[in-house]
Amino acid sequence: MASDTTAKHELGLVMPHRLFRDRQFVLALLAGCGISLLVAALSVAGPSAVSLTPVQAVSLVLWYPVLEELLFRGALQGYLTTTAVGRRVLAGLSLSNLVTAALFTLLHLVYRSDVLAWLVFFPGLVFGYFRDRHGSIVGPMILHAAYNACLIPGWYLFS
């Protein structure tokens, strides 16, 4: 039973305390959504440039954030945080966060080659920051889902 609890904590599968009372989290949620709208508007290349099926929209807003956060902030960052190197801090961010954000970016470069794939490094850092701050992947999942959800109206409103 104790190892089950330890595994949950290492993966960040715990509810964070007072997540929505964390002013930094609320600011990251609001600012990130605004930035997502802007990025989406700037990334659209002409009318009807975006066409999402309902399954693609649900995947973008639900499945990708859950799966990617479980893999990157849960398993990878959770593991790296248990190492001496991963706990080191550089410019206020854990090295485990920096490495995880870089690998998160590389994943996006596998299926996109534009500047947007490179830009996911920054939200990746934000997701990792809140993983470290709250010891949970719930906050990063919420942020990731919200940022992705805000891309959709940006694509459609500005195409």
Backbone as a ProteinNet text record, in pm:
[ID]
protein_1_A
[PRIMARY]
MASDTTAKHELGLVMPHRLFRDRQFVLALLAGCGISLLVAALSVAGPSAVSLTPVQAVSLVLWYPVLEELLFRGALQGYLTTTAVGRRVLAGLSLSNLVTAALFTLLHLVYRSDVLAWLVFFPGLVFGYFRDRHGSIVGPMILHAAYNACLIPGWYLFS
[TERTIARY]
81.9	0	86.6	193.7	280.6	346.3	386.1	448.9	347.2	219	113.6	99.4	102.7	94.8	217.3	334.6	458	451.9	404.5	393.1	297.6	186.2	91.5	157.8	234.6	301.5	410.5	487	592.1	533.6	418.2	351.8	270.3	253.8	176.1	26.6	-15.9	-158.3	-226.8	-210.7	-271.1	-340.5	-441.3	-512	-430.6	-404.3	-330.8	-422	-362.5	-438.1	-451	-572.3	-600.2	-541.6	-554	-499.1	-555.8	-686.5	-748.3	-738.2	-676.5	-644.8	-500.5	-428.3	-290.6	-296.8	-262.7	-272.5	-185.6	-70.8	16	-51.3	-120	-189.7	-302.2	-381.8	-492.6	-438.3	-329.5	-267.4	-216.5	-153.3	-104.1	-219.1	-330.1	-448.1	-503	-522.8	-579	-482.1	-357.9	-258.9	-233	-222.2	-196.5	-308.9	-430.8	-545.8	-543.8	-512.2	-501	-390.7	-277.3	-164.9	-200.8	-271.9	-314.5	-404.5	-497.3	-583	-499	-402.6	-316.2	-230.9	-170.1	-86.5	-169.8	-290	-377.5	-412.4	-441.8	-476.9	-359.3	-239	-120.1	-79.1	-121.5	-78.2	-169.5	-286	-381.1	-335.7	-330.8	-286.3	-402.7	-486.4	-594.5	-724.5	-831.3	-963.2	-965.9	-1044.6	-1062.3	-930.9	-833.6	-704.8	-715.3	-820	-836.4	-966.9	-957.5	-1076.4	-1059.4	-1131.8	-1123.2	-1251.6	-1236.5	-1353.1	-1381.3	-1499	-1526.2	-1426.7	-1388	-1291.1	-1156.4	-1113.7	-987.4	-994	-1107	-1122.6	-1117.8	-1188.3	-1185.7	-1045.3	-977.3	-840	-749.6	-762.9	-680.4	-702.7	-828.2	-863.5	-859.7	-879.9	-888.3	-777.3	-774.1	-683	-536.3	-498.2	-357.1	-308.6	-382.6	-335.5	-321.5	-417.4	-410.2	-291.8	-281.2	-173.3	-35.5	-23.3	107	149.9	57.1	93.8	127.8	56	92.5	234.2	265.4	398	506.9	488.2	596.2	605.9	502.3	510.3	493.8	415.5	395.7	515.6	534.7	640.4	780.2	805.2	941	986.8	910	951.4	946.5	847.3	840	964.4	1010.6	1132.3	1253.8	1268.9	1386.8	1395.9	1282.1	1280.1	1337.7	1338.7	1395.2	1547.3	1606.8	1752.1	1813.7	1939.7	2009.5	2019.3	2045.8	2057.2	1921.7	1815.9	1682.1	1631.5	1680.2	1636.8	1712.6	1818.5	1893.2	1804	1830.8	1748.7	1833.8	1777.6	1843.6	1741.6	1771.3	1681.6	1542.2	1535.1	1407.3	1328.9	1383.8	1315.5	1400.8	1335.3	1410	1467.2	1582.4	1642.3	1551.7	1478.4	1383.3	1275.7	1232.6	1135	1196	1317.2	1381.8	1401.9	1447.8	1468.2	1335.3	1234.5	1103	1042.7	1054.8	1001.3	1073.5	1203.6	1278.9	1232	1210.6	1162.9	1018.9	938.2	800.8	802.6	895.1	910.2	953.9	1049.2	1095.1	981.6	893	778	694.2	670.9	590.2	661.2	793.5	869.5	861.2	823.5	808.2	695.5	587.3	474.8	445.8	526.7	515.2	656.4	675	808.8	808.5	695.3	687	727.5	722.5	763.7	673.8	548.1	457.7	508.4	571.5	626	736.2	816	921.8	863.6	753.5	694.2	633.2	604.8	546.6	645.3	771.8	869.1	822.5	766.8	729.6	609.7	499.9	394.5	443.3	534.8	592	660.5	731.1	794.3	690.5	581.5	474.8	411.6	381.7	322.1	415.4	544	641.5	657.9	649.4	658.9	548.5	426.2	315.6	319.5	381.4	404.2	495.2	602.5	695.4	629.4	555.8	496.4	392.7	311.2	202	222.7	327.2	351.1	243.4	174.6	60	58.8	2.1	-14.4	-155.1	-237.9	-373.7	-368.2	-290.6	-276.7	-224	-112.9	-66.1	-168.7	-245.4	-350.1	-455.4	-495.5	-595.6	-540.1	-417.6	-356.4	-343.5	-293.4	-271.9	-404.8	-508	-640	-695.1	-680.8	-732	-656.4	-524.6	-445.4	-485.2	-497.3	-537.1	-678.6	-768.3	-906.9	-912.2	-827.3	-827.7	-767.9	-698.3	-650.4	-767.6	-868.4	-978.2	-1054.3	-1102.6	-1170.7	-1075.4	-950.1	-852.6	-838	-834.1	-824.7	-946.8	-1063.5	-1186.8	-1222.5	-1197.7	-1233.5	-1146.1	-1021.7	-927.2	-888.6	-956.4	-923.6	-1004.4
-119.2	0	126.1	126.8	243.9	268.7	163.1	182.9	235.2	197	248.4	399.1	443.3	585.7	658	598.8	658.2	672.4	571	576.1	687.1	701.8	809.3	945.8	963.4	1091.1	1115.3	1011.9	1027.3	1064	1008.6	1040.8	1169.5	1222.7	1344.5	1320.8	1198.9	1163.2	1190	1310.9	1355	1487.8	1515.6	1643.6	1753.3	1861.3	1971.5	2048.6	2100.9	2179	2323	2370.7	2511.2	2557.8	2476.8	2509.9	2641.4	2658.5	2779	2899.3	2879.5	2992.6	3038.1	2965.3	3000.6	3108.5	3230	3342.2	3321.2	3259.5	3232.5	3135.4	3036.4	2939.8	3009	3088.3	3159	3254.1	3324.1	3412.9	3333.1	3219.4	3134.6	3082.3	3051.4	3003.4	3113.3	3231.8	3342.5	3391.8	3414	3464.5	3361.7	3235.7	3131.4	3116.2	3130.4	3123.8	3241.5	3359.1	3475.5	3459.6	3409.3	3386.8	3279.4	3175.2	3070.1	3126.9	3213.5	3279.5	3358.8	3433	3514.6	3427.9	3325.9	3235	3168.1	3125.1	3062.1	3159.9	3282.8	3383.4	3409.8	3413.9	3440.9	3321.1	3202.1	3081.4	3041.8	3103.6	3067.4	3128.1	3044.5	3089.5	3092.1	3193.4	3209.8	3146.7	3177.3	3123	2971.2	2912.1	2766.1	2691.4	2755.3	2691.2	2584	2591.5	2496.3	2420.1	2291.6	2207.3	2094.9	2102.9	2002.5	1921.3	1789.8	1704.9	1707.3	1666	1659.9	1569.5	1459.8	1369.7	1439	1513.9	1587.4	1695.3	1762.9	1867.3	1807.9	1695.8	1629.4	1580	1526.4	1479.6	1595.2	1707.5	1824.7	1878.6	1876.1	1938.1	1840.4	1713.8	1617.3	1512.3	1434.8	1319.6	1359.6	1452.5	1491.7	1549.9	1642.6	1695.2	1587.1	1496.6	1391.7	1299.3	1249.6	1155.1	1219.9	1339.3	1405.7	1445.1	1490.4	1526.7	1404	1295.2	1170.7	1127.6	1133.5	1091.1	1189.3	1316.3	1412.9	1464.7	1530	1584.3	1476.3	1372	1264.8	1172	1091.9	989.8	1050.3	1127.9	1176	1278.8	1386.6	1488.2	1431.7	1347.1	1283.4	1201.7	1124.9	1045.6	1136.9	1232.7	1319.9	1397.8	1429.3	1502.1	1418.3	1286.8	1200.6	1192.6	1249.1	1245.1	1375.1	1368.1	1487.5	1593.2	1550.7	1644.8	1708.7	1630.4	1680.7	1781.5	1772.7	1867.3	1999.4	2004.3	2130.2	2237.1	2360.8	2472.3	2566.6	2608.2	2703.7	2811.9	2934.2	3047.3	3024	2963.6	2941.9	2821	2746.5	2627.4	2504.7	2395.1	2272.4	2220.9	2156.7	2097.3	1987.9	1918.9	1818	1883.6	2003	2076.7	2115.7	2168.9	2211.9	2096	1982.6	1864.4	1814.7	1808.8	1760.9	1853.3	1983.4	2078.6	2063.2	2038.6	2017.9	1891.1	1784	1659.4	1673	1748.2	1778.3	1851.2	1945.2	2017.8	1923.9	1836.7	1741.4	1652.8	1610.8	1531	1608.5	1736.1	1816.4	1838.7	1840.1	1855.2	1730	1618.6	1495.4	1509.4	1577.5	1586.7	1728.7	1824.6	1962.6	2015.5	2095.3	2151.7	2303.9	2363.5	2508.8	2566.6	2697.7	2767.3	2731.1	2696	2659.8	2538.6	2446.1	2329.1	2372.3	2468.9	2518.8	2597.1	2666.2	2749.7	2669.6	2540.9	2462.8	2446.1	2482.5	2477.9	2566.1	2681.9	2776.1	2729.3	2684.5	2627.5	2502.7	2428	2311.5	2350	2462.7	2512.6	2551.6	2613.9	2654.2	2529.7	2429	2305.5	2242.3	2238.1	2179.2	2258.8	2390.2	2475.6	2440.8	2424.9	2393.7	2248.9	2161.7	2023.8	2028.5	2106	2120.7	2193	2295.5	2380.1	2305.4	2223.1	2156	2005.6	1949.7	1806.2	1722.6	1781.9	1717.5	1750	1657.7	1686.3	1736.7	1752.6	1803.1	1945.6	2032.6	2169.9	2174.2	2104.6	2102	2046.8	1947.3	1895.2	2002.3	2075.1	2180.7	2290.5	2333.5	2437.4	2390.8	2270.3	2215.6	2208.2	2156.8	2146.2	2285.1	2378.7	2514.3	2583	2572.5	2635.6	2577.3	2444.3	2381.2	2422.7	2428.9	2468	2609.6	2698.3	2836.9	2852.1	2751.8	2756.6	2751	2672.5	2646.6	2773.6	2852.7	2976.4	3072	3072	3156.5	3117.7	2988.9	2942.1	2981.5	2962.8	2988	3136.4	3210.7	3352.1	3433.9	3392.4	3474.4	3413	3306.5	3247.4	3313.2
0	0	0	77.5	83.6	-51.5	-123.7	-253.7	-354.9	-339.6	-426.5	-406.5	-282.5	-251.7	-304.9	-290.5	-340.5	-491.9	-560.5	-706.2	-749.1	-679.5	-711.6	-696.1	-590.1	-567.1	-671.3	-705	-805.2	-940.6	-973.6	-1100.5	-1092.7	-972.7	-956.1	-965.3	-938.2	-944.8	-812	-765.4	-639.9	-664.9	-585.5	-599.3	-531	-603.4	-541.1	-445.4	-342.6	-245.4	-294.2	-299	-329	-462.3	-563.8	-695.1	-747.9	-739.5	-793.6	-699.2	-583.2	-495.1	-515.1	-598.5	-632.2	-740.7	-704	-798	-920.9	-901.9	-1016.1	-1113.4	-1060.8	-1146.5	-1223.7	-1155.1	-1221	-1327.9	-1297.6	-1395.4	-1515.8	-1490.2	-1599	-1684.5	-1621.2	-1693.5	-1785	-1730.5	-1808.8	-1916.4	-1878.1	-1974.1	-2084.1	-2045	-2144	-2243.8	-2197.7	-2289.6	-2386.3	-2336.3	-2424.2	-2526.5	-2482.2	-2573.2	-2676.2	-2634.7	-2728.8	-2837.2	-2798.9	-2898.4	-2998.5	-2947.5	-3032.3	-3124.8	-3069.5	-3149.3	-3257.5	-3222.3	-3321.1	-3432.2	-3395.2	-3495.7	-3589.1	-3534.6	-3615.8	-3700.6	-3660.8	-3732	-3846.2	-3856	-3960.6	-4092.6	-4195.4	-4327.3	-4424.6	-4414.8	-4511.1	-4468.1	-4541.1	-4508.2	-4518.4	-4435.8	-4427.5	-4409.8	-4343	-4318.6	-4211.7	-4130	-4021.2	-4040.6	-4025.9	-4033.5	-3932.1	-3822.8	-3717.9	-3713.4	-3707.6	-3683.6	-3533.9	-3491.8	-3347.5	-3273.1	-3334	-3269.1	-3254.1	-3354	-3344.9	-3237	-3227.3	-3125.7	-2985.5	-2964.4	-2833.2	-2801.8	-2902	-2880.9	-2840.7	-2909.4	-2882.1	-2741.5	-2697	-2569.5	-2452.3	-2477.7	-2368.1	-2372.5	-2478.4	-2480.3	-2482	-2569.3	-2575.1	-2442.3	-2382.5	-2253.3	-2145.8	-2137.3	-2034.6	-2061.4	-2183	-2214.8	-2208.3	-2265	-2264.2	-2123.5	-2041	-1904.1	-1820.2	-1842	-1772.2	-1808.7	-1937	-1982.5	-1940.9	-1975.6	-1956.1	-1813	-1762.4	-1626.2	-1521.4	-1550	-1453.2	-1445.5	-1547.6	-1544.8	-1556.7	-1662.2	-1687.4	-1584.1	-1567.4	-1470.3	-1328.7	-1302.6	-1171.1	-1140.5	-1240.5	-1221.2	-1205.8	-1296.6	-1291.7	-1161.5	-1102.9	-976.1	-862.3	-878.1	-773.5	-782.4	-888.3	-904.5	-855.6	-816.9	-768.1	-878.1	-1001	-1112.4	-1141.5	-1141.4	-1170.9	-1070.1	-946.7	-842.8	-849	-927.4	-939.8	-1001.6	-964.8	-1011.6	-1094.5	-1207.6	-1295.4	-1330	-1295.3	-1321.7	-1264.1	-1147.1	-1080.2	-1128.5	-1223.3	-1275.4	-1248.6	-1214	-1189	-1320.5	-1311.6	-1429.8	-1485.5	-1398	-1445.8	-1532.8	-1498.2	-1577.9	-1712.7	-1712.6	-1836.5	-1933.7	-1881.9	-1966.9	-2021.6	-1935.6	-1977.4	-2082.6	-2064.9	-2164.4	-2298.1	-2294.2	-2418.8	-2490.4	-2416.2	-2477.4	-2526.9	-2455.4	-2496.2	-2631.2	-2645.6	-2771.6	-2883.2	-2854.7	-2956.4	-3005.8	-2915.4	-2957.5	-3058.3	-3031.5	-3122.8	-3256.2	-3255.1	-3379.4	-3467.3	-3408.9	-3486.9	-3588.6	-3550.3	-3642.2	-3690.7	-3651.5	-3702.8	-3721.2	-3823.5	-3844.2	-3841.5	-3809.9	-3808.7	-3672.9	-3665.1	-3543.4	-3424.7	-3450.8	-3341.3	-3263.3	-3332.7	-3263	-3165.7	-3205.3	-3117	-2999.9	-3023.6	-2919.4	-2804.4	-2823.8	-2713.3	-2598.1	-2620.3	-2511.6	-2394.4	-2424.7	-2319.4	-2237.1	-2299.6	-2214.8	-2141.6	-2204.7	-2136.9	-2007	-2007.7	-1885.1	-1781.2	-1827.6	-1735.9	-1673.6	-1755.3	-1702.9	-1598.9	-1631	-1539.5	-1411.4	-1422.7	-1304.4	-1204.6	-1256	-1165.2	-1119.4	-1195.8	-1149.9	-1027	-1038.1	-925.6	-808.1	-836.9	-732.4	-649	-714.8	-644.3	-626.9	-686.6	-675.2	-741.7	-838.1	-901.5	-1050.4	-1129	-1271.6	-1303.8	-1203.6	-1227.1	-1282.5	-1222.3	-1271.5	-1413.9	-1443.1	-1581.3	-1680.5	-1640.8	-1730	-1759.3	-1655.8	-1673.3	-1764.5	-1738.6	-1821.7	-1965.6	-1984.9	-2118.8	-2194.7	-2129.4	-2193.4	-2226.8	-2135.5	-2158.3	-2271.3	-2272.6	-2378.7	-2514.2	-2521.8	-2647.5	-2687	-2590.1	-2619.6	-2676	-2627.5	-2674.5	-2813.6	-2862	-3000.3	-3098.1	-3064.8	-3158.1	-3196.9	-3101.5	-3145	-3217.2	-3179	-3248	-3393.4	-3420.3	-3559.9	-3639.7	-3580.8	-3654.5	-3662.9	-3558.3	-3560.3	-3655	-3669.2	-3746	-3879.9	-3921.2	-4051.6	-4161.7
[MASK]
+++++++++++++++++++++++++++++++++++++++++++++++++++++++++++++++++++++++++++++++++++++++++++++++++++++++++++++++++++++++++++++++++++++++++++++++++++++++++++++++

